[in-house]
Short mmCIF file of N, CA and C in Angstrom, two decimals:
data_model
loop_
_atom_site.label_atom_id
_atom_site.label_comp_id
_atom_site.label_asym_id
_atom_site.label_seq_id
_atom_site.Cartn_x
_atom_site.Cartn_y
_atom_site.Cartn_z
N UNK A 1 83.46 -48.38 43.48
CA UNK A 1 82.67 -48.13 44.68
C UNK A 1 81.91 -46.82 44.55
N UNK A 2 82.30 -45.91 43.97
CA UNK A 2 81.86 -44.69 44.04
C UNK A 2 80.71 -44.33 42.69
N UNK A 3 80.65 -45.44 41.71
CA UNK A 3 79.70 -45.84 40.66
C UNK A 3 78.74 -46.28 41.51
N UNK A 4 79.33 -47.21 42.26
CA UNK A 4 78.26 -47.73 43.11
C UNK A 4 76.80 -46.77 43.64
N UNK A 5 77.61 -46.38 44.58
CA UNK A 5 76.99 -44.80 45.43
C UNK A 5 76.60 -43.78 44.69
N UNK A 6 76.79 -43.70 43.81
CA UNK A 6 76.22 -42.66 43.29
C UNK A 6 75.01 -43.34 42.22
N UNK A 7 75.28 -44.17 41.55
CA UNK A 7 73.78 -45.07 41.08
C UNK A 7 72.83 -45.20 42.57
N UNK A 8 73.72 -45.81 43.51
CA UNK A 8 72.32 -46.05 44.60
C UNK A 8 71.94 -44.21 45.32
N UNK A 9 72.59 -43.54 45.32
CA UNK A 9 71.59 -42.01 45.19
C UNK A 9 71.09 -42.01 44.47
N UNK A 10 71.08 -41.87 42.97
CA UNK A 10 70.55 -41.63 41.75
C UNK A 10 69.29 -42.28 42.15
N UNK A 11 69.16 -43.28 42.51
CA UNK A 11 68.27 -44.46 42.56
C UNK A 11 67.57 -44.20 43.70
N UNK A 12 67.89 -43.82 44.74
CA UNK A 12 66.83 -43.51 45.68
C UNK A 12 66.46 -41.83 45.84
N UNK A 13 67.19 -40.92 44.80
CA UNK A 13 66.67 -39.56 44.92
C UNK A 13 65.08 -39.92 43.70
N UNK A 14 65.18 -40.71 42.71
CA UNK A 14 64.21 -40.68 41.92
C UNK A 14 63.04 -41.52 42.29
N UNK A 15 63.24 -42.26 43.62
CA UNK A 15 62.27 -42.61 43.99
C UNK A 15 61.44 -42.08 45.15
N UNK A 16 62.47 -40.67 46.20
CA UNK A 16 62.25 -39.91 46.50
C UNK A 16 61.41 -38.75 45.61
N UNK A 17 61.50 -38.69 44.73
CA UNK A 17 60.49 -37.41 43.83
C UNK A 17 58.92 -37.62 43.69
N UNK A 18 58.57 -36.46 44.15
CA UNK A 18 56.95 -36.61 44.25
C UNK A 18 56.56 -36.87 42.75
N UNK A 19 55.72 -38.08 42.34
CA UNK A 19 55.07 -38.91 41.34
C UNK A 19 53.92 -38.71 40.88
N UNK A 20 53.07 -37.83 40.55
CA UNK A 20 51.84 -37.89 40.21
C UNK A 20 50.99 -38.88 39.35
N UNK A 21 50.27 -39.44 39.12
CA UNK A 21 49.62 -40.69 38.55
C UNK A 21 49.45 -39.74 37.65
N UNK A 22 49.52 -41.04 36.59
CA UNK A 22 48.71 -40.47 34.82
C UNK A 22 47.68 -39.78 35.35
N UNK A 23 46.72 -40.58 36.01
CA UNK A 23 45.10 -39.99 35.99
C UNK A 23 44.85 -38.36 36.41
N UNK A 24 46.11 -38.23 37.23
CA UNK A 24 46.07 -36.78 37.86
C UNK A 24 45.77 -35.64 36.16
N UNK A 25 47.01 -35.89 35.46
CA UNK A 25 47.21 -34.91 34.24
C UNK A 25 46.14 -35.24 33.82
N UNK A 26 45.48 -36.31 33.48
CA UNK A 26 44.26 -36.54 32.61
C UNK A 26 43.16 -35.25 33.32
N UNK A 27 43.05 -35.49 34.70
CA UNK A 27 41.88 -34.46 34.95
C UNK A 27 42.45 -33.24 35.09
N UNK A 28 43.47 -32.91 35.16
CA UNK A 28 43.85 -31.72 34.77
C UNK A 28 43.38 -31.27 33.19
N UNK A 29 43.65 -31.98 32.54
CA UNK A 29 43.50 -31.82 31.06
C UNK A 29 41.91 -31.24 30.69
N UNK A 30 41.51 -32.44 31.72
CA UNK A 30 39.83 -32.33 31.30
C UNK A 30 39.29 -30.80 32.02
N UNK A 31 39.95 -31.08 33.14
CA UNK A 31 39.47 -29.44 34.30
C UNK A 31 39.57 -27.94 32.87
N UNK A 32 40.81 -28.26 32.65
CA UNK A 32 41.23 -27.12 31.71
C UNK A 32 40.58 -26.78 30.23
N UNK A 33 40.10 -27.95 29.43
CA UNK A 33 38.90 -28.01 28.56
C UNK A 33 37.78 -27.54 28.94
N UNK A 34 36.73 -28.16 30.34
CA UNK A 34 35.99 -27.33 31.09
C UNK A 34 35.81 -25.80 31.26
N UNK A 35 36.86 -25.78 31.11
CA UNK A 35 37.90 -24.15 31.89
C UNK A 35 37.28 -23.24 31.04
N UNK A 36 38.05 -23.73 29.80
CA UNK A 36 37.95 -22.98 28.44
C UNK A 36 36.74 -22.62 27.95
N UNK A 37 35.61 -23.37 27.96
CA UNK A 37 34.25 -23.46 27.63
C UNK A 37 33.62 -22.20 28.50
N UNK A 38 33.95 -21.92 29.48
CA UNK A 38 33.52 -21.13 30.59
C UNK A 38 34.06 -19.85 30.80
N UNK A 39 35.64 -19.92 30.19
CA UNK A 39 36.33 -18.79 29.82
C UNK A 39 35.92 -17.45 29.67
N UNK A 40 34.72 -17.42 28.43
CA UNK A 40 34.43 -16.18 28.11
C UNK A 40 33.90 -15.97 29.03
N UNK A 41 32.50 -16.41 29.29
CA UNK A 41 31.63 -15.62 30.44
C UNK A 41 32.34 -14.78 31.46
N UNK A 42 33.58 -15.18 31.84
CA UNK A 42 34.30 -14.43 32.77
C UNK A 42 35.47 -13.51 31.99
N UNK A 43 35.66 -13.47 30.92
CA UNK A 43 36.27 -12.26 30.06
C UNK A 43 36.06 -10.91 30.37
N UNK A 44 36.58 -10.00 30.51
CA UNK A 44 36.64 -8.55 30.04
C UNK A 44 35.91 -8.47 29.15
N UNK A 45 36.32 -9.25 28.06
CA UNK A 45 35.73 -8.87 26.77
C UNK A 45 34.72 -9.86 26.28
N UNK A 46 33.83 -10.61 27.12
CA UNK A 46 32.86 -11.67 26.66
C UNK A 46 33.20 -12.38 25.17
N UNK A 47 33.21 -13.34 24.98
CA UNK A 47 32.33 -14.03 23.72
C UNK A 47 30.99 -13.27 23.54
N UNK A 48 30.82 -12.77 22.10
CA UNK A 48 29.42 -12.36 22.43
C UNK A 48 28.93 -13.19 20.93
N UNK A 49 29.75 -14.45 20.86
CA UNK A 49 29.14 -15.17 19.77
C UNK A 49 28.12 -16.30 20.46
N UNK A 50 27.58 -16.76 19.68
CA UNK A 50 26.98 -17.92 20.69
C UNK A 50 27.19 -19.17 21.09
N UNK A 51 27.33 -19.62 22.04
CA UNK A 51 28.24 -21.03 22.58
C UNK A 51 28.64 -21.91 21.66
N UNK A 52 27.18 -22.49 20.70
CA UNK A 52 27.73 -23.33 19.72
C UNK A 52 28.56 -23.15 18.54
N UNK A 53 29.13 -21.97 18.10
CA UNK A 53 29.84 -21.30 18.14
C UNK A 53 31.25 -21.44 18.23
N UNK A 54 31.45 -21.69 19.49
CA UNK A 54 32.64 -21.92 20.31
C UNK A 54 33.27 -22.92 19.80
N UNK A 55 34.94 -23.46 19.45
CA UNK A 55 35.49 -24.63 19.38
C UNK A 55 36.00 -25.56 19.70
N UNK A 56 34.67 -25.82 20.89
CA UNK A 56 35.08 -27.29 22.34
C UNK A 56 34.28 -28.09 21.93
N UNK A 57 33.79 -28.53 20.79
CA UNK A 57 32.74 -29.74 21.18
C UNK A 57 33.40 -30.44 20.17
N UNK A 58 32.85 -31.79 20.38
CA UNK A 58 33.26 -33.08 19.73
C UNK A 58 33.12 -33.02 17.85
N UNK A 59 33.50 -33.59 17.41
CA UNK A 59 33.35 -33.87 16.24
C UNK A 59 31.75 -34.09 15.97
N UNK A 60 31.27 -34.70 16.41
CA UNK A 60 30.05 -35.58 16.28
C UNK A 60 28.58 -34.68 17.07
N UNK A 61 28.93 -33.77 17.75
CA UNK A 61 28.60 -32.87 18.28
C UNK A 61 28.46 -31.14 17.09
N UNK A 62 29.56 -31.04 16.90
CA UNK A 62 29.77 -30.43 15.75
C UNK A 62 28.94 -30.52 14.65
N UNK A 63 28.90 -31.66 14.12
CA UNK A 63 28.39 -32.15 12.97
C UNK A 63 26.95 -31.82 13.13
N UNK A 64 26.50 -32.26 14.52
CA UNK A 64 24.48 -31.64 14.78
C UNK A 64 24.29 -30.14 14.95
N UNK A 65 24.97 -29.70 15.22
CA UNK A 65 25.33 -28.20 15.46
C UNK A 65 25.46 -27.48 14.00
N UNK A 66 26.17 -28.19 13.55
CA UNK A 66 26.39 -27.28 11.67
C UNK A 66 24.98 -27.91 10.95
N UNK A 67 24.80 -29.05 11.39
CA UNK A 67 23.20 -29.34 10.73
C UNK A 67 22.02 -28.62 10.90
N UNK A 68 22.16 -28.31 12.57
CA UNK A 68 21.18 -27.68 13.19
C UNK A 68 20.92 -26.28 12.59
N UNK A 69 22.51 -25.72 12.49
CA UNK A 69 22.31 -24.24 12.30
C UNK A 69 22.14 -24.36 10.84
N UNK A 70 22.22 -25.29 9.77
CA UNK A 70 21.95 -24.92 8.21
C UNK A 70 20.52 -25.29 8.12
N UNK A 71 19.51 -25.48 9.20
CA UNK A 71 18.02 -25.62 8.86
C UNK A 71 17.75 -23.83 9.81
N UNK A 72 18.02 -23.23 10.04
CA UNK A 72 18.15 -21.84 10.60
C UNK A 72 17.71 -20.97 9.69
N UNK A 73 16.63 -19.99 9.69
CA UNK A 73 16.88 -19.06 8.29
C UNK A 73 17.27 -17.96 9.74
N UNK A 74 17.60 -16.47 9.21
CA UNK A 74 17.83 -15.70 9.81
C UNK A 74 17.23 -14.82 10.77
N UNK A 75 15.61 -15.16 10.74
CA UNK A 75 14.68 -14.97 11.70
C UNK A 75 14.42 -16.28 12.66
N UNK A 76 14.95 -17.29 12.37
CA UNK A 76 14.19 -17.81 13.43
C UNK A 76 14.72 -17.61 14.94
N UNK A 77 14.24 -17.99 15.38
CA UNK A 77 14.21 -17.68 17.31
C UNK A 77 13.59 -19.55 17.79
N UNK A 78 14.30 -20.12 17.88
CA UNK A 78 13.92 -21.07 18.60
C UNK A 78 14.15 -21.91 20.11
N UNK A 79 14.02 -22.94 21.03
CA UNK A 79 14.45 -23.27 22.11
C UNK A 79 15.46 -23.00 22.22
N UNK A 80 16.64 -23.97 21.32
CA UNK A 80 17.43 -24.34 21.22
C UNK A 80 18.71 -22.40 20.95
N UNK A 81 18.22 -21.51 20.33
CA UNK A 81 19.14 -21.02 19.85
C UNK A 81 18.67 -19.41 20.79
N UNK A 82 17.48 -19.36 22.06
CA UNK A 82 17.45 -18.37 22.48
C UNK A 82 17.62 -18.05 24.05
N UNK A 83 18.96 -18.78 24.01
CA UNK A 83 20.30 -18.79 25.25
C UNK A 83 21.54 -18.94 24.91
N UNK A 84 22.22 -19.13 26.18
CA UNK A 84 23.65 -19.42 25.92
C UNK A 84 23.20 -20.64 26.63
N UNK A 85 24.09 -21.93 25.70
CA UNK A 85 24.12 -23.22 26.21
C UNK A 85 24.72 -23.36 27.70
N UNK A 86 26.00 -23.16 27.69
CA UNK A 86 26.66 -23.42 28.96
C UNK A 86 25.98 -22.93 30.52
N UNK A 87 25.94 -21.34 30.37
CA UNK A 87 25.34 -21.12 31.29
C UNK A 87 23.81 -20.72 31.35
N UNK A 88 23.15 -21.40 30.61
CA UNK A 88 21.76 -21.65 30.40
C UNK A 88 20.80 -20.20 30.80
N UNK A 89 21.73 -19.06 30.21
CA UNK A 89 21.12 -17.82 30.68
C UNK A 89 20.94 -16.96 29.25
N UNK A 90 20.49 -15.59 29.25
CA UNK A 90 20.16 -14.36 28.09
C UNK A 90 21.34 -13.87 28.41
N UNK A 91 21.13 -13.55 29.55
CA UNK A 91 22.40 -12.11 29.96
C UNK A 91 23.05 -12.53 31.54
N UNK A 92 24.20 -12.01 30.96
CA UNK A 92 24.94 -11.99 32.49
C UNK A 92 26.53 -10.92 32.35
N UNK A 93 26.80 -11.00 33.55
CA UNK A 93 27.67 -9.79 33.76
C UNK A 93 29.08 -10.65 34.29
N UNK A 94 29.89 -10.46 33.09
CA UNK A 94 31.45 -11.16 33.56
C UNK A 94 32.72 -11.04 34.75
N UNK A 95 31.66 -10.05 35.26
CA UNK A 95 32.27 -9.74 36.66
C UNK A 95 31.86 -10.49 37.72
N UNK A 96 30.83 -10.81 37.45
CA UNK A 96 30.15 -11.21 38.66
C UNK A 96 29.52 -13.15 38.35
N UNK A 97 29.92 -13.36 37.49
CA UNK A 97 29.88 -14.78 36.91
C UNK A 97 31.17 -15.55 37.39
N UNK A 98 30.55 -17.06 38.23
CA UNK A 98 31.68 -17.89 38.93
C UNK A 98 31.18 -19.36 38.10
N UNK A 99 32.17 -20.06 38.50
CA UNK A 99 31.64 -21.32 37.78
C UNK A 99 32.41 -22.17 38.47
N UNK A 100 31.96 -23.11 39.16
CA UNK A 100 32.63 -24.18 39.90
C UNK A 100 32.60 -25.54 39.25
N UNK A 101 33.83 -26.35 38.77
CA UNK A 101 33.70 -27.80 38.03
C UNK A 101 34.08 -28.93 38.80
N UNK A 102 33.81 -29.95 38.51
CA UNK A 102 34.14 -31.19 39.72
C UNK A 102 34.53 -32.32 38.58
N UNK A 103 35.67 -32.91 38.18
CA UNK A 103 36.17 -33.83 36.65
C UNK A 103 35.60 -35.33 37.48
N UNK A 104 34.99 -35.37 37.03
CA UNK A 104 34.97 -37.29 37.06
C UNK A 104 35.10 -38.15 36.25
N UNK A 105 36.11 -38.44 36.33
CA UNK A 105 37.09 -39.75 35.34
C UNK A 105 37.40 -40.81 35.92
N UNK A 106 36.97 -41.75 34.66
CA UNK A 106 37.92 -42.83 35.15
C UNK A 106 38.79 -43.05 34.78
N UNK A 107 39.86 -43.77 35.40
CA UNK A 107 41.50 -43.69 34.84
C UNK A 107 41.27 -44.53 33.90
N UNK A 108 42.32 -43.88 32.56
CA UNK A 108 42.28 -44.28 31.28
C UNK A 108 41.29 -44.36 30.52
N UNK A 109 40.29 -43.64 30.62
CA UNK A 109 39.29 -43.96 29.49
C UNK A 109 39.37 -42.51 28.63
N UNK A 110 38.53 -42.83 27.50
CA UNK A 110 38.41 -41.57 26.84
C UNK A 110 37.36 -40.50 27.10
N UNK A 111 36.56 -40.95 27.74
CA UNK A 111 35.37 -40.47 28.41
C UNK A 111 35.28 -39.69 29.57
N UNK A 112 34.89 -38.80 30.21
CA UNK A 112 34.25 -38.23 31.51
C UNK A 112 33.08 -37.37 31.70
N UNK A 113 33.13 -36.74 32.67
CA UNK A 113 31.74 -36.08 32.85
C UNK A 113 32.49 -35.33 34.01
N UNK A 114 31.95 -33.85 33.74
CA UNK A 114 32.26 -32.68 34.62
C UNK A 114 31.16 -32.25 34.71
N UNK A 115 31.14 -31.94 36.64
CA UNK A 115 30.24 -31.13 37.33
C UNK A 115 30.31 -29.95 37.48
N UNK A 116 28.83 -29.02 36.54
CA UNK A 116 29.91 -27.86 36.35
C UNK A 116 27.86 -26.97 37.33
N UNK A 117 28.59 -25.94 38.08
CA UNK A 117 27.93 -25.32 38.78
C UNK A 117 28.01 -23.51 38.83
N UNK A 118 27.21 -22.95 37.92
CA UNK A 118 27.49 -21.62 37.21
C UNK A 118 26.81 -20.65 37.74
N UNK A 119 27.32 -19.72 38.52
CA UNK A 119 26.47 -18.42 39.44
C UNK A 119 26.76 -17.49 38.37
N UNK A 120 25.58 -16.83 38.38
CA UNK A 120 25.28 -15.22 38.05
C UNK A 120 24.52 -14.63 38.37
N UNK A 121 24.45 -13.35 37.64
CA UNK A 121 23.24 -12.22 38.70
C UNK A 121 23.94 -11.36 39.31
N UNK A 122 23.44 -10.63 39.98
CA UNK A 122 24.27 -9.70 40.88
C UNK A 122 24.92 -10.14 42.20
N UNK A 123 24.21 -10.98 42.84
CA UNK A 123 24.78 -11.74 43.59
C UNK A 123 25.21 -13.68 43.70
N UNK A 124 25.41 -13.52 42.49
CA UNK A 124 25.59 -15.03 41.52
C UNK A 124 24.14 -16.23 42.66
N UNK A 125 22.97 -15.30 42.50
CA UNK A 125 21.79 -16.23 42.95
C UNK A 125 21.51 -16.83 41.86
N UNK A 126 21.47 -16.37 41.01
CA UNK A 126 20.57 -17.69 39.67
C UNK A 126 22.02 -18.09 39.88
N UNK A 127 21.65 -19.47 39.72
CA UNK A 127 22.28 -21.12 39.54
C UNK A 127 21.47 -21.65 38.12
N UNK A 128 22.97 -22.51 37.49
CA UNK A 128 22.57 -23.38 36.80
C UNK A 128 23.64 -24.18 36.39
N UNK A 129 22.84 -25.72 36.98
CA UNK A 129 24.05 -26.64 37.06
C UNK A 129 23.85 -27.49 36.08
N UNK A 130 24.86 -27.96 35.59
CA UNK A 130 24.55 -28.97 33.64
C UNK A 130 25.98 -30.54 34.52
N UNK A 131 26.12 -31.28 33.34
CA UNK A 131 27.03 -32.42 33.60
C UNK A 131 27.03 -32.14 32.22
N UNK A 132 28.73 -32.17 32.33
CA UNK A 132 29.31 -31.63 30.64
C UNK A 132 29.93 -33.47 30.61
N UNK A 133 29.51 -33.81 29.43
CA UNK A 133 29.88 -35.21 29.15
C UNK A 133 30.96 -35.11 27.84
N UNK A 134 32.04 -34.97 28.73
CA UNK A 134 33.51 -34.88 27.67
C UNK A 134 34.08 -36.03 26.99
N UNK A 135 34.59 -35.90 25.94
CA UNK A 135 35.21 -37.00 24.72
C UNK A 135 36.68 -36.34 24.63
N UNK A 136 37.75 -37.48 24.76
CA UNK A 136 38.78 -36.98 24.11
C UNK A 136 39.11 -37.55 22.38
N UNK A 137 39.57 -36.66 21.81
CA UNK A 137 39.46 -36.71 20.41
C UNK A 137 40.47 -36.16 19.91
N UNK A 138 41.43 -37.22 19.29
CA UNK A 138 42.98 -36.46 18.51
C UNK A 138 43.57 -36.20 19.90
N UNK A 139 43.95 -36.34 21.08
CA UNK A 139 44.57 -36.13 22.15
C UNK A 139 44.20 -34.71 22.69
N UNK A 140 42.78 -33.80 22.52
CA UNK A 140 42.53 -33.26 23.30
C UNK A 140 40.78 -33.49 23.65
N UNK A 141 40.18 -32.74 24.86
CA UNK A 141 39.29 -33.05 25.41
C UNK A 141 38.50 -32.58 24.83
N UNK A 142 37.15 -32.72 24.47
CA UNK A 142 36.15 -32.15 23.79
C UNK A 142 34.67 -32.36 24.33
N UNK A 143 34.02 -30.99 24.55
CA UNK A 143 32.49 -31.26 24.70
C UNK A 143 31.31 -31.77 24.10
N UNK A 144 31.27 -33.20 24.41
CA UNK A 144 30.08 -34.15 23.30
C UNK A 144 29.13 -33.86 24.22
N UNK A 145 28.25 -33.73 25.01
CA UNK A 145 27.04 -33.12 25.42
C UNK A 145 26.75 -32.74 26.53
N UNK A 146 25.86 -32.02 26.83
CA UNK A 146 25.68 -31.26 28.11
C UNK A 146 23.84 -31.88 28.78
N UNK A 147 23.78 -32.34 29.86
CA UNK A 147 22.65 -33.05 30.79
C UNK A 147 22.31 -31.35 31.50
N UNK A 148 21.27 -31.01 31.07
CA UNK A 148 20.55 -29.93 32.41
C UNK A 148 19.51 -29.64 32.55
N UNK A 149 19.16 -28.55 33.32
CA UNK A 149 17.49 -28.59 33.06
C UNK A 149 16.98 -28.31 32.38
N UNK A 150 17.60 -27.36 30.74
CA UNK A 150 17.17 -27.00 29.95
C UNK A 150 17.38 -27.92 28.80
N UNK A 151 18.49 -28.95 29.28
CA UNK A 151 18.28 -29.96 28.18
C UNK A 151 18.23 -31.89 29.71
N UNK A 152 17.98 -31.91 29.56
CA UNK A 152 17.53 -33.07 30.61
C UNK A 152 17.48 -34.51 29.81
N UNK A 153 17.68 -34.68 28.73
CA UNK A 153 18.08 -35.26 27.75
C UNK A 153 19.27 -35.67 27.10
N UNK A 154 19.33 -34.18 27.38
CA UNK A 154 21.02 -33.87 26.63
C UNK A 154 20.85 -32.87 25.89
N UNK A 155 22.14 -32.67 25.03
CA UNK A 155 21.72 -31.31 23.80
C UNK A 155 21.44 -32.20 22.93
N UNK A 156 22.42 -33.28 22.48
CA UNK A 156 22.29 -33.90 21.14
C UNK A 156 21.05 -34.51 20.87
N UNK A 157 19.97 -34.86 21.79
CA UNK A 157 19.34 -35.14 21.70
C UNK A 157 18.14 -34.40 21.08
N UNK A 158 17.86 -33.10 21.90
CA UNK A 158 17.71 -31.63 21.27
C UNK A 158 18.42 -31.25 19.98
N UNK A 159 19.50 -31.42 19.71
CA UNK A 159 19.68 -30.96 18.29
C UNK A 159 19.13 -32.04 17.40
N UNK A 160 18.90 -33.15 17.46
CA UNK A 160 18.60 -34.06 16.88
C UNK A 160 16.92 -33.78 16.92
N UNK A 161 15.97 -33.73 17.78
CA UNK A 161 14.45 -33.39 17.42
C UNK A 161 14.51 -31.73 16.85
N UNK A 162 15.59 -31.50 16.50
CA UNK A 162 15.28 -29.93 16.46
C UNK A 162 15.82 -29.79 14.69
N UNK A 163 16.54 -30.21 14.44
CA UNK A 163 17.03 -30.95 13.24
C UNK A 163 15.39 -31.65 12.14
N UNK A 164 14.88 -32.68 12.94
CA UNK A 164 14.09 -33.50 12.15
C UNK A 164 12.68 -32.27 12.13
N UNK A 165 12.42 -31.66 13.20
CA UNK A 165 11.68 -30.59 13.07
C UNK A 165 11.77 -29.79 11.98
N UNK A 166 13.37 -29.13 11.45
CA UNK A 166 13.17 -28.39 10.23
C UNK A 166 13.19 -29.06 9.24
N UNK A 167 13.68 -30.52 9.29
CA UNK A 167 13.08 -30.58 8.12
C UNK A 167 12.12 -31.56 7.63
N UNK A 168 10.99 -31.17 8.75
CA UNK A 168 9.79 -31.70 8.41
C UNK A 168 8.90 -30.49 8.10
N UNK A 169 9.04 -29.08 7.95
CA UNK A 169 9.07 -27.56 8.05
C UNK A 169 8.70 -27.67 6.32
N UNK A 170 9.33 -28.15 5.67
CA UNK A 170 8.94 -28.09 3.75
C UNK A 170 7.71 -28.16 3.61
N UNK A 171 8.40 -29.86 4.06
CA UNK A 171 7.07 -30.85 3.72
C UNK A 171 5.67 -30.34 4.12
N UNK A 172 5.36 -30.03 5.68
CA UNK A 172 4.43 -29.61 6.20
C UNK A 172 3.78 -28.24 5.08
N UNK A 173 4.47 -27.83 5.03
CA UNK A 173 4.68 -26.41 3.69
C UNK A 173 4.11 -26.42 2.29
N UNK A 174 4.84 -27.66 1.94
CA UNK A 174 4.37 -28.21 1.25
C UNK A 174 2.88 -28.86 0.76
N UNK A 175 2.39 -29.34 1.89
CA UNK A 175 1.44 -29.84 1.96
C UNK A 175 -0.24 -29.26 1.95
N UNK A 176 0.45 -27.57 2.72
CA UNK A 176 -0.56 -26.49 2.78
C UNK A 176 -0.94 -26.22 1.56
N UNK A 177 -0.13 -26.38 0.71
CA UNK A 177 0.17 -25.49 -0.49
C UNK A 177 -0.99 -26.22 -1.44
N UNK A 178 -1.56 -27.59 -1.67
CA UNK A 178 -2.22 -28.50 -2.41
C UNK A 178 -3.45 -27.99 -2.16
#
């Protein structure tokens, strides 16, 4: 009898315990990838490398990024490489830099998209809002591209005309040269 009673506590204290759904940790997961990307700007000690740089983005993301930057000589200055991606700014002050994210997932997929909304300035008046389009990869979250006004496209899309640009840069070079 007392096996009894104590299985049927056992049994109704564990169904008494607050339960969170998978999907909850998932956007936690993703919030906190987000997080990270955004991290420095609000550092003491900034990142003062440059976003792409950073080790949140996707594999495949990566891969246009190391392409992008090996058509780079050491002067150039182009769209693509004269900001910081995330918060689509030159300069800003880590004191005074906020960043608000919003995870939208759907349960169980590998995919989402975070609403990410980035104040700075002295009185965080410049705004600039992007949709970070996250991949999970190897069981953590990763940044495969960013939608904003400076890329409205995307990035990859931008690294990809920015890519075929250098190396159509020879040829064109080339061609002067005859």
């Amino acid at each position: 009898m007392m096996k009894i009673l104590r299985g049927t506590v056992l049994a109704l204290a564990a169904v008494a315990l607050p339960v969170s759904p998978a999907w909850a940790d998932e956007d936690d997961d993703i919030l906190a990838a987000a997080q990270a990307a955004f991290a420095p700007y609000q550092s003491e000690e900034p990142w003062t490398g440059p976003d792409w740089d950073m080790p949140i983005f996707s594999s495949e993301t990566k891969a246009l990024v190391d392409e992008w930057k090996a058509g780079l000589s050491d002067e150039d200055v182009e769209d693509l490489n004269s900001f910081s991606w995330l918060c689509q700014c030159q300069d800003f002050d880590p004191n005074s830099f906020l960043v608000e994210l919003e995870v939208n997932h759907a349960e169980g997929t590998d995919v989402s998209t975070v609403d990410a909304r980035a104040g700075f300035g002295p009185d965080r008046n410049d705004l600039a809002e992007s949709e970070l389009y996250m991949l999970r990869e190897n069981g953590r979250w990763t940044l495969d591209d960013i939608v904003s006004e400076s890329f409205p496209k995307g990035l990859k899309v931008e690294l990809v005309a920015a890519i075929a640009a250098h190396k159509a840069r020879p040829a064109e070079a080339d061609e002067g040269a005859e």
